XYZ file of C-alpha atoms in Angstrom:
720
model
C -34.474 9.385 245.564
C -35.128 6.447 247.887
C -32.282 3.958 248.187
C -30.667 1.555 250.669
C -26.944 0.787 250.488
C -25.031 -1.513 252.786
C -21.351 -2.103 253.513
C -20.827 -5.365 255.399
C -17.442 -5.076 257.081
C -15.441 -7.407 259.268
C -16.766 -5.818 262.476
C -19.757 -3.614 261.620
C -22.515 -3.652 259.031
C -23.032 -0.061 257.867
C -26.370 1.007 256.412
C -27.064 4.253 254.546
C -30.637 5.106 253.602
C -31.501 7.959 251.244
C -35.195 8.751 251.754
C -36.295 11.777 249.737
C -34.381 14.671 251.355
C -33.253 12.712 254.404
C -30.088 10.646 254.814
C -29.978 8.105 257.637
C -26.801 6.347 258.816
C -26.936 3.316 261.109
C -24.662 0.490 262.238
C -24.969 -3.020 263.632
C -22.473 -5.727 264.459
C -21.725 -7.993 261.491
C -23.259 -11.439 261.929
C -20.861 -13.630 259.965
C -22.972 -16.759 260.377
C -25.898 -15.043 258.616
C -25.238 -11.624 257.075
C -28.973 -10.915 256.833
C -29.274 -10.657 260.622
C -26.822 -7.753 260.880
C -28.444 -6.050 257.908
C -31.902 -6.395 259.454
C -30.679 -4.865 262.709
C -29.155 -1.852 260.927
C -32.224 -1.413 258.713
C -34.518 -1.602 261.732
C -32.706 1.366 263.305
C -33.033 3.379 260.067
C -36.761 2.627 259.867
C -37.224 3.787 263.462
C -35.599 7.125 262.569
C -37.821 7.537 259.503
C -41.002 6.395 261.260
C -41.804 3.732 258.659
C -41.961 -0.048 258.786
C -39.269 -2.185 257.173
C -41.758 -3.580 254.659
C -42.938 -0.074 253.755
C -39.371 1.126 253.258
C -38.211 -1.837 251.162
C -41.312 -1.732 248.976
C -40.670 1.915 248.048
C -36.884 2.157 247.504
C -35.513 2.097 243.951
C -32.659 -0.280 244.851
C -30.818 -2.132 247.602
C -27.059 -2.349 247.087
C -24.605 -4.581 248.892
C -20.861 -4.448 249.365
C -19.791 -7.501 251.346
C -16.766 -9.266 252.844
C -18.355 -12.687 252.397
C -15.837 -13.765 249.744
C -12.861 -12.552 251.784
C -14.024 -14.501 254.827
C -14.583 -17.655 252.759
C -10.995 -17.496 251.474
C -9.562 -16.959 254.948
C -11.578 -19.864 256.350
C -11.075 -22.025 253.212
C -14.814 -22.641 252.944
C -15.544 -23.768 249.420
C -16.122 -26.735 247.122
C -13.569 -29.354 246.084
C -12.182 -28.039 242.802
C -10.732 -29.840 239.813
C -8.423 -28.136 237.314
C -7.951 -28.926 233.622
C -4.905 -27.311 232.052
C -2.689 -27.607 228.986
C -0.172 -30.471 229.083
C 3.108 -29.125 230.450
C 1.447 -26.502 232.652
C 0.423 -28.774 235.519
C 2.903 -27.212 237.951
C 2.058 -23.568 237.216
C -0.464 -23.290 240.048
C 1.463 -25.261 242.727
C 4.670 -23.284 242.019
C 2.823 -19.951 242.524
C 5.316 -18.074 240.330
C 8.071 -19.112 242.799
C 7.204 -16.104 245.027
C 4.061 -17.584 246.496
C 5.648 -17.909 249.921
C 5.637 -14.086 250.240
C 2.601 -12.933 248.279
C -0.012 -11.324 250.473
C 2.115 -11.242 253.641
C 3.284 -8.169 255.602
C 6.751 -6.945 254.675
C 8.410 -8.310 257.826
C 7.092 -11.806 257.138
C 8.147 -11.604 253.484
C 11.723 -11.023 254.646
C 11.643 -14.081 256.914
C 12.673 -16.470 254.136
C 13.886 -19.356 256.391
C 10.397 -19.725 257.845
C 8.619 -19.103 254.546
C 5.702 -21.361 253.703
C 3.426 -21.380 250.706
C -0.295 -21.171 251.406
C -2.280 -24.384 251.359
C -3.348 -24.888 247.724
C -6.974 -24.270 246.819
C -6.659 -27.033 244.210
C -4.595 -29.987 245.501
C -2.111 -31.437 243.017
C -4.064 -34.735 242.643
C -7.033 -32.673 241.426
C -5.057 -31.196 238.504
C -5.363 -32.980 235.162
C -3.660 -32.186 231.854
C -5.152 -32.185 228.354
C -3.156 -32.333 225.128
C -3.761 -29.223 223.016
C -1.877 -26.066 222.096
C -2.717 -22.589 220.825
C 0.157 -20.198 220.087
C 0.526 -16.560 221.210
C -1.308 -15.283 218.119
C -4.261 -17.651 218.493
C -3.307 -20.223 215.858
C -4.085 -23.842 216.750
C -0.736 -25.676 216.860
C -2.103 -28.945 218.283
C -5.753 -29.981 218.133
C -7.558 -30.941 221.317
C -7.145 -34.623 222.265
C -10.803 -35.332 222.951
C -10.345 -38.946 224.065
C -7.702 -37.884 226.585
C -10.000 -35.094 227.757
C -12.817 -37.532 228.473
C -10.461 -39.650 230.558
C -9.272 -36.587 232.524
C -12.867 -35.556 233.198
C -13.658 -39.033 234.521
C -10.672 -38.851 236.883
C -11.771 -35.497 238.341
C -15.397 -36.563 238.735
C -14.383 -39.846 240.368
C -12.200 -37.921 242.831
C -15.183 -35.845 243.934
C -14.768 -32.561 242.053
C -17.668 -30.252 242.922
C -16.628 -27.642 240.345
C -14.191 -27.774 237.434
C -11.919 -24.961 236.292
C -10.466 -24.911 232.762
C -7.273 -22.923 232.136
C -5.618 -23.449 228.752
C -2.546 -21.652 227.420
C -3.328 -18.587 225.275
C -7.075 -19.202 225.459
C -7.651 -15.448 225.769
C -6.659 -14.983 222.127
C -8.448 -18.108 220.890
C -10.865 -19.856 223.286
C -11.916 -22.577 220.837
C -10.479 -25.433 222.931
C -11.925 -24.198 226.235
C -15.321 -23.908 224.573
C -15.012 -27.406 223.128
C -14.125 -28.799 226.567
C -17.379 -27.432 227.963
C -19.325 -29.012 225.079
C -17.743 -32.400 225.709
C -18.281 -32.119 229.461
C -22.000 -31.497 228.933
C -22.139 -34.451 226.544
C -20.472 -36.763 229.052
C -22.115 -35.384 232.197
C -25.357 -33.551 231.434
C -26.954 -31.462 234.155
C -29.487 -34.102 235.166
C -26.618 -36.476 236.038
C -24.347 -34.231 238.099
C -26.791 -31.629 239.300
C -25.387 -29.007 236.922
C -21.846 -29.064 238.371
C -20.318 -25.699 237.397
C -17.473 -25.477 234.898
C -15.606 -22.155 234.676
C -13.600 -21.199 231.583
C -10.630 -18.931 232.239
C -11.078 -16.735 229.143
C -14.511 -15.714 230.444
C -13.175 -14.752 233.891
C -9.928 -12.952 232.945
C -9.173 -11.543 229.531
C -5.425 -10.940 229.835
C -2.452 -13.203 229.225
C -0.440 -14.601 232.117
C -1.209 -18.244 232.749
C -0.700 -18.294 236.530
C -2.663 -15.146 237.409
C -5.451 -16.115 234.999
C -5.547 -19.578 236.534
C -5.756 -18.183 240.081
C -8.490 -15.744 239.035
C -10.597 -18.608 237.722
C -9.795 -20.912 240.642
C -10.758 -18.297 243.259
C -13.891 -17.452 241.291
C -14.821 -21.135 241.251
C -13.948 -21.589 244.924
C -16.139 -18.646 245.966
C -18.968 -19.446 243.575
C -20.894 -21.682 245.940
C -20.544 -19.648 249.131
C -21.337 -16.397 247.315
C -24.332 -17.955 245.595
C -25.798 -19.200 248.863
C -24.726 -16.209 250.977
C -25.978 -13.523 248.619
C -28.955 -15.686 247.729
C -29.874 -15.668 251.425
C -29.600 -11.883 251.471
C -31.836 -11.638 248.413
C -34.374 -14.051 249.911
C -34.358 -11.978 253.093
C -35.246 -8.902 251.010
C -37.993 -10.754 249.157
C -39.589 -11.847 252.425
C -39.494 -8.241 253.653
C -41.331 -6.847 250.626
C -38.510 -5.888 248.232
C -39.389 -7.012 244.691
C -36.564 -5.535 242.591
C -33.190 -7.076 241.663
C -30.565 -6.930 244.401
C -27.444 -5.060 243.307
C -23.876 -6.015 244.229
C -20.951 -3.619 244.306
C -17.820 -4.636 242.398
C -14.185 -4.033 243.205
C -13.835 -2.472 239.738
C -15.715 0.616 240.958
C -19.110 -0.317 239.528
C -22.023 -2.574 240.366
C -24.446 -5.004 238.755
C -27.324 -7.298 239.511
C -26.565 -10.519 241.358
C -27.040 -12.606 238.192
C -24.361 -10.537 236.429
C -21.779 -10.619 239.220
C -18.781 -12.942 239.450
C -17.789 -13.988 242.959
C -14.282 -12.608 242.406
C -15.682 -9.135 241.717
C -17.118 -8.817 245.233
C -13.805 -9.185 247.101
C -12.834 -5.841 248.740
C -15.930 -4.196 247.272
C -16.634 -2.358 250.552
C -13.419 -0.285 250.696
C -13.642 0.335 246.939
C -17.096 1.850 247.524
C -15.462 4.370 249.846
C -12.960 5.327 247.141
C -15.848 5.782 244.694
C -17.574 8.072 247.200
C -14.335 10.050 247.555
C -14.179 10.504 243.781
C -17.762 11.797 243.692
C -17.022 14.158 246.583
C -13.897 15.536 244.884
C -15.677 16.009 241.540
C -18.777 17.716 242.947
C -17.058 19.993 245.469
C -13.794 20.856 243.695
C -11.521 19.406 246.381
C -8.919 18.349 243.811
C -6.568 15.493 244.696
C -7.772 13.223 247.499
C -6.268 10.410 249.527
C -9.130 8.335 250.894
C -8.570 6.556 254.217
C -11.090 4.210 255.804
C -10.413 3.203 259.408
C -12.952 0.603 260.384
C -13.005 -2.083 263.008
C -10.727 -4.520 261.181
C -8.444 -2.613 258.815
C -7.227 0.737 257.505
C -7.714 1.112 253.747
C -5.985 3.698 251.550
C -6.991 4.798 248.042
C -5.961 7.663 245.762
C -8.232 9.906 243.704
C -6.315 12.225 241.375
C -7.897 15.292 239.800
C -8.438 14.892 236.077
C -9.926 11.396 236.109
C -6.711 9.363 236.174
C -7.711 5.871 237.300
C -5.500 3.926 239.707
C -6.145 0.247 239.128
C -4.393 -2.885 240.303
C -4.325 -5.100 237.242
C -2.709 -7.970 239.127
C -4.023 -7.461 242.658
C -3.302 -9.833 245.509
C -6.381 -11.409 247.080
C -5.566 -13.065 250.404
C -2.395 -15.010 249.400
C -2.786 -15.166 245.619
C -2.133 -12.852 242.710
C -5.019 -12.616 240.251
C -5.725 -10.966 236.921
C -8.778 -8.737 237.283
C -8.902 -4.926 237.112
C -9.528 -3.722 240.663
C -9.521 -0.162 241.964
C -6.130 0.286 243.643
C -6.319 -0.258 247.375
C -3.760 -0.639 250.149
C -4.891 -2.324 253.357
C -3.119 -2.079 256.713
C -3.958 -4.024 259.858
C -4.820 -0.866 261.790
C -8.518 -0.862 262.621
C -10.234 -0.317 265.927
C -10.232 -4.064 266.544
C -6.538 -4.518 265.660
C -4.830 -6.567 268.368
C -1.869 -4.956 270.136
C 1.046 -7.192 271.126
C 4.539 -6.798 272.534
C 7.322 -6.559 269.943
C 10.267 -8.249 271.654
C 12.805 -7.201 269.046
C 12.127 -3.464 269.268
C 10.656 -3.552 272.805
C 7.557 -1.627 271.863
C 3.931 -2.164 270.869
C 2.997 -3.836 267.588
C -0.481 -2.988 266.293
C -2.112 -5.648 264.067
C -2.316 -7.156 261.555
C -4.503 -9.606 263.511
C -7.947 -8.306 264.412
C -10.463 -9.225 267.090
C -13.280 -8.641 264.556
C -16.842 -8.513 265.836
C -16.841 -11.893 267.564
C -15.431 -11.814 270.185
C -14.325 -8.245 269.427
C -12.144 -5.979 271.623
C -11.855 -6.852 275.300
C -14.132 -3.942 276.241
C -17.017 -5.482 274.251
C -17.300 -7.999 277.093
C -17.917 -10.830 274.615
C -14.943 -12.977 275.516
C -12.087 -11.043 273.902
C -8.963 -11.176 276.069
C -6.356 -9.326 274.019
C -5.933 -5.513 273.998
C -6.958 -3.612 270.869
C -6.879 -0.037 269.602
C -10.472 0.442 270.780
C -9.447 -0.660 274.283
C -6.678 1.972 274.274
C -9.111 4.678 273.104
C -11.473 3.744 275.930
C -8.706 3.870 278.574
C -7.642 7.310 277.302
C -11.184 8.587 277.828
C -12.172 9.171 274.209
C -15.129 6.742 274.162
C -18.311 6.854 276.228
C -18.824 3.358 277.725
C -22.589 3.789 277.869
C -23.179 5.350 274.444
C -20.750 3.630 272.100
C -22.375 3.013 268.690
C -25.426 4.948 269.863
C -25.689 2.850 273.012
C -26.061 -0.345 270.980
C -22.818 -1.694 272.459
C -21.973 -1.216 276.132
C -18.245 -1.022 276.818
C -16.499 -2.362 279.905
C -13.477 -0.147 280.815
C -12.328 -2.658 283.413
C -11.830 -5.314 280.726
C -9.721 -2.911 278.648
C -7.447 -2.092 281.597
C -7.085 -5.764 282.475
C -6.173 -6.721 278.899
C -3.563 -3.957 278.546
C -2.098 -4.679 281.959
C -1.927 -8.436 281.424
C -0.383 -8.384 277.936
C 1.634 -5.153 277.701
C 2.115 -3.118 280.875
C 4.536 -5.512 282.601
C 6.546 -6.163 279.436
C 6.937 -2.441 278.749
C 7.251 -1.477 282.439
C 4.697 1.283 281.916
C 1.352 2.236 283.408
C -1.865 1.276 281.645
C -2.436 4.882 280.529
C 1.127 5.208 279.206
C 0.701 1.977 277.228
C -2.613 3.251 275.826
C -0.871 6.449 274.697
C 1.853 4.360 273.036
C -0.808 2.341 271.212
C -2.533 5.547 270.052
C 0.762 7.041 268.863
C 1.832 3.813 267.146
C -1.394 3.247 265.236
C -1.582 6.912 264.127
C 2.040 6.801 262.950
C 1.525 3.499 261.128
C -1.459 4.908 259.254
C 0.368 8.145 258.394
C 3.408 6.214 257.163
C 1.142 4.056 255.024
C -0.406 7.153 253.434
C 2.958 8.831 252.821
C 4.491 5.672 251.345
C 1.532 5.124 249.038
C 1.597 8.720 247.749
C 5.353 9.131 247.379
C 5.878 5.838 245.559
C 3.509 7.247 242.932
C 5.292 10.577 242.714
C 2.897 12.611 244.889
C 3.364 14.626 248.089
C 0.840 14.509 250.968
C 0.558 18.303 251.170
C -0.858 18.354 247.618
C -3.754 16.112 248.639
C -6.795 16.516 250.839
C -6.812 13.603 253.273
C -10.208 12.109 254.085
C -10.641 10.243 257.384
C -13.782 8.126 257.450
C -15.055 4.807 258.713
C -16.192 4.207 262.264
C -12.806 5.180 263.724
C -11.603 7.716 261.139
C -12.878 10.890 262.914
C -11.529 9.551 266.215
C -7.950 9.306 264.903
C -8.041 12.105 262.293
C -5.950 14.632 264.258
C -3.353 12.018 265.195
C -3.030 10.865 261.577
C -2.703 14.441 260.307
C -0.062 15.313 262.914
C 2.012 12.226 262.095
C 1.593 12.868 258.356
C 2.690 16.490 258.716
C -0.401 18.075 257.158
C -2.338 20.988 258.632
C -5.877 19.957 257.658
C -7.820 16.734 257.411
C -11.455 16.181 256.453
C -14.013 13.838 257.953
C -16.368 13.722 254.948
C -20.180 13.761 255.003
C -21.667 10.719 256.719
C -18.122 9.753 257.706
C -18.942 6.684 259.776
C -20.817 5.022 256.878
C -19.068 6.775 253.994
C -18.335 3.517 252.154
C -22.000 2.532 252.382
C -22.863 5.984 251.024
C -20.454 5.319 248.150
C -22.132 1.989 247.475
C -25.338 3.928 246.873
C -23.600 6.292 244.440
C -22.041 3.747 242.097
C -23.150 3.373 238.509
C -23.860 0.127 236.679
C -20.543 -0.863 235.130
C -18.924 -3.878 233.485
C -15.293 -4.123 232.432
C -14.150 -6.464 229.660
C -10.581 -6.710 228.426
C -8.436 -8.665 226.010
C -4.703 -9.169 225.641
C -3.269 -8.050 222.329
C 0.048 -7.464 220.575
C -0.596 -4.148 218.865
C 2.535 -2.189 217.924
C 1.560 1.455 217.407
C 5.126 2.401 216.490
C 7.690 -0.156 215.316
C 11.056 1.421 216.146
C 13.087 -1.114 214.166
C 11.222 -0.566 210.894
C 10.112 3.022 211.655
C 6.491 2.102 210.848
C 3.206 3.181 212.413
C 0.238 0.910 213.027
C -2.128 0.561 210.060
C -4.398 -2.428 210.770
C -7.257 -0.284 212.041
C -9.839 -2.991 211.391
C -8.090 -5.413 213.738
C -8.016 -2.914 216.599
C -11.578 -1.698 216.035
C -12.822 -5.274 215.828
C -11.524 -6.047 219.330
C -13.086 -2.842 220.700
C -16.424 -3.691 219.062
C -16.304 -7.209 220.519
C -15.632 -5.908 224.039
C -18.339 -3.250 223.707
C -20.796 -5.937 222.620
C -20.031 -8.029 225.716
C -20.571 -5.043 227.989
C -23.727 -4.065 226.123
C -25.137 -7.586 226.522
C -24.475 -7.429 230.270
C -26.394 -4.176 230.645
C -29.223 -5.041 228.249
C -29.784 -8.218 230.240
C -30.306 -6.035 233.318
C -33.065 -4.015 231.708
C -31.250 -0.980 230.284
C -31.638 0.297 226.738
C -28.784 0.663 224.265
C -29.221 4.453 224.346
C -28.455 4.555 228.091
C -25.125 2.761 227.749
C -21.822 4.620 227.565
C -18.355 3.245 226.833
C -14.865 4.165 228.018
C -11.780 2.831 226.268
C -8.638 2.140 228.309
C -5.328 0.814 226.993
C -2.385 -0.764 228.818
C 0.662 0.563 226.952
C 4.424 0.248 227.223
C 7.589 1.378 225.515
C 9.213 -1.484 223.619
C 9.762 -4.521 225.811
C 9.566 -2.714 229.138
C 7.946 -4.755 231.898
C 6.016 -1.751 233.249
C 2.639 -1.009 231.713
C 0.800 2.306 231.996
C -2.974 2.584 231.736
C -4.183 5.282 229.354
C -7.801 6.466 229.358
C -8.617 7.831 225.918
C -11.589 9.677 224.477
C -11.146 7.740 221.222
C -13.270 4.657 220.696
C -12.032 3.769 217.206
C -8.862 4.282 215.155
C -9.678 5.679 211.737
C -6.354 7.044 210.518
C -2.729 8.028 211.289
C -3.869 11.057 213.313
C -5.622 8.777 215.808
C -2.505 6.620 216.163
C -0.420 9.724 216.858
C -2.995 10.962 219.380
C -2.793 7.681 221.321
C 1.007 7.873 221.340
C 0.851 11.492 222.578
C -1.608 10.592 225.341
C 0.644 7.736 226.434
C 3.667 10.068 226.327
C 1.929 12.564 228.632
C 0.621 9.923 231.054
C 4.018 8.209 231.260
C 5.689 11.532 232.022
C 3.200 12.251 234.799
C 3.877 8.874 236.344
C 7.658 8.559 236.022
C 8.817 12.133 235.474
C 9.067 14.302 232.384
C 11.962 13.190 230.210
C 11.681 9.513 231.147
C 9.750 8.689 227.963
C 11.550 6.507 225.391
C 9.513 6.498 222.154
C 12.657 5.438 220.274
C 12.103 1.969 221.814
C 8.718 1.672 220.139
C 5.172 1.902 221.501
C 2.970 -1.111 222.127
C -0.553 -1.869 223.391
C -0.725 -5.003 225.532
C -4.336 -4.872 226.736
C -7.501 -3.317 225.336
C -10.135 -2.635 228.001
C -13.692 -1.371 227.549
C -15.825 -0.116 230.437
C -19.528 -0.261 229.600
C -21.588 1.785 232.044
C -24.908 3.461 232.776
C -24.808 6.660 234.823
C -27.358 6.632 237.637
C -28.393 9.458 239.990
C -26.696 9.516 243.372
C -26.201 11.557 246.521
C -25.144 15.129 245.751
C -22.368 16.654 247.864
C -22.140 20.412 248.380
C -20.944 23.079 250.788
C -17.904 21.117 251.947
C -15.449 24.002 252.007
C -15.762 26.326 255.038
C -17.162 29.744 254.161
C -17.740 32.839 256.268
C -17.017 33.327 259.956
C -17.231 30.395 262.309
C -20.024 30.007 264.831
C -19.504 29.489 268.587
C -19.950 25.954 269.915
C -23.186 24.853 271.544
C -23.381 24.290 275.266
C -21.298 21.316 276.313
C -23.322 18.349 277.538
C -20.642 17.317 280.001
C -16.927 16.747 280.401
C -14.524 13.863 280.835
C -10.910 13.438 281.853
C -8.903 12.458 278.776
C -5.246 11.668 278.175
C -3.406 12.893 275.053
C -0.127 11.911 273.464
C 2.645 14.318 274.436
C 0.790 15.814 277.422
C 1.343 14.644 280.988
C -1.698 14.096 283.137
C -5.374 14.160 282.265
C -7.158 17.124 280.685
C -10.726 18.075 281.464
C -12.299 17.705 278.028
C -15.748 19.146 277.181
C -18.248 16.836 275.511
C -20.693 17.856 272.765
C -23.529 16.041 271.070
C -24.811 16.181 267.470
C -25.702 19.862 267.896
C -22.005 20.551 267.276
C -22.453 19.399 263.653
C -24.487 22.535 262.831
C -22.888 24.250 259.828
C -20.136 26.678 260.822
C -19.637 25.448 264.396
C -16.039 25.898 265.560
C -14.550 24.154 268.596
C -10.940 24.364 269.747
C -9.441 21.233 271.230
C -9.372 19.420 273.453
C -12.975 18.419 272.851
C -15.055 15.380 271.986
C -18.157 15.361 269.790
C -20.229 12.213 270.246
C -22.878 11.214 267.719
C -24.839 8.014 267.424
C -22.623 6.769 264.601
C -19.114 7.884 265.586
C -16.889 10.017 267.822
C -14.990 13.118 266.674
C -11.849 13.692 268.742
C -10.459 17.251 268.662
C -6.964 16.993 270.082
C -5.134 19.914 271.762
C -3.777 22.264 269.102
C -6.550 21.469 266.608
C -9.794 23.157 265.635
C -13.079 21.497 264.677
C -15.152 23.217 261.949
C -18.505 21.710 260.860
C -19.620 21.979 257.230
C -22.743 20.879 255.380
C -23.999 17.278 255.364
C -22.170 16.560 258.650
C -18.715 17.068 257.151
C -16.019 18.202 259.595
C -12.664 19.874 258.989
C -9.849 19.451 261.509
C -7.300 22.288 261.255
C -4.027 22.734 263.109
C -4.025 26.064 264.983
C -0.977 28.154 265.940
C 0.159 28.384 269.548
C -0.850 26.336 272.532
C -4.576 26.313 273.191
C -5.982 27.192 276.573
C -6.392 23.863 278.341
C -7.802 22.921 281.681
C -6.055 20.202 283.650
C -8.046 17.828 285.788
C -7.522 18.104 289.517
C -8.389 14.461 290.042
């Protein structure tokens, strides 16, 4: 297998190249002004390792796959076209009101509680750019009021005259009957054909989001329209860059749903957070292939700390109404929790609690942490790690970035040391302890709110800074082992290369499997099967358009179910793809019963309230070969460490004074190598920190286990 996969993060662009039996991992700083530049730099390093030219490599790989933050950055910077919105008369205020909670959506908890200073985000569509049309479709899809076509034409003229560069159409209940949205597009093309307006895009909400909920469906379509232009040009530039370098196959984009597709079959909204989701996909593959069981995936990069859950048995954790930046949307996205705790997270003084606050602001890649010597003036987590002695100033990121320790000390001293009345080293220890505790608390909160305990999960620590903080996270979390997975520093990029082609289509429905009032079971099998067939056909068309055959396509049916009129919905993955009789109805109810009990506790089920399906979802996919993981679990006796390549004075939380800490290079990643802390293993891609009281054990494919050991290890204090 020959494949290139890329994860473009806020600070670094990670590149993973599978070349026959070799796996190459490289990094470069993300170039936000032109993502192709960072990619080219990372690819150039991989080609140097393989001894091939970039043109030779790109002409021979089977695919190039991208996960990118381009959409996220565009939302933050508000870079997008001027949008116009057409909506049903009476719904004009739905978007500006933001479900009344818009002042808090997407903010950290402390800011959500600060109601007196609450402010709603600046609207993506200003109120003057919202026009109403007279029409109405009821909840069941029946047309109650026909579309006022003359009024529509007038509304279109108003939006065009006001400079709309894209138009979004969001009509009430269009997901159950899109006839009016489709007619609006026909009239728009009659009034303003492509040769007049340069093919101004018009997005219909029922094609972007298939579930009911007018506000979240509207925001999904608005954000998709807002990102359409920047994603088209940004990813188009990446594709053109590949073409010029000799790559002649379709470029593939990773989706936040856990799949991927060609660029021409990708909505802009699907690319948001696709990088961290790729890491969760890699974690799922690792757990399945190596028998690790339950996994909590943690990705500590330069900008953020991302948490995902992979539960044994194939239970999918989706966010069906995820928050993107400051808005709630209606697209199925792999569940992800993001904390402002990356290596570039800025550390400030918390005047209320008189301590250090880490994040959520990040220094990013430009200017980056103070030690990057690129103009950053504020202290970050990376600056603290450098002051504590964990990082090699001359060989950070394989020597690609030279670090300036003096800048780190100056930044910490200027912004924190005086306020806290502590030395620079003591402040750096406080930063290290705070960020490790914040990440551990985030993991524990995420698991326990879903009914899980951390000790029943294997915690993965990956990303550029994951192996550096693994021991600290594990100690704060109260677990005895933590795993830095294979290719830890570029694990999300590795996951991007392992994803299968996948498209998800869904539709809101009102399907009562058991009517408690009339004591009747569902019998309209044709209605249910018709929706499933329609959704399968849409997914099949997506994949056939990308060159696959019908025989290669598989389907997975998922249902959002609830008891009676409960507000909480539970996703059920079923092996049924059609309902043919009462036994299938009972099987669905039993599967829902079991899944509900797992989620909320056995005995919490209330079938006497009735059972209802609110959403039917079909995942159409094609399984593709990927990287195979093996030999992760330690076996046999450990091997002694290689000869240390040097030593450095390091400071550790809870220990006074500096410790003389041996340094090892990539030779320490030989299978079976055991090293007792304190120790540091430096590779070109990352740094493994073995804290006092912990043991390092190398496994296959550069995986590393950190295990808490009993007693106090023999440590050597520096005499300096």
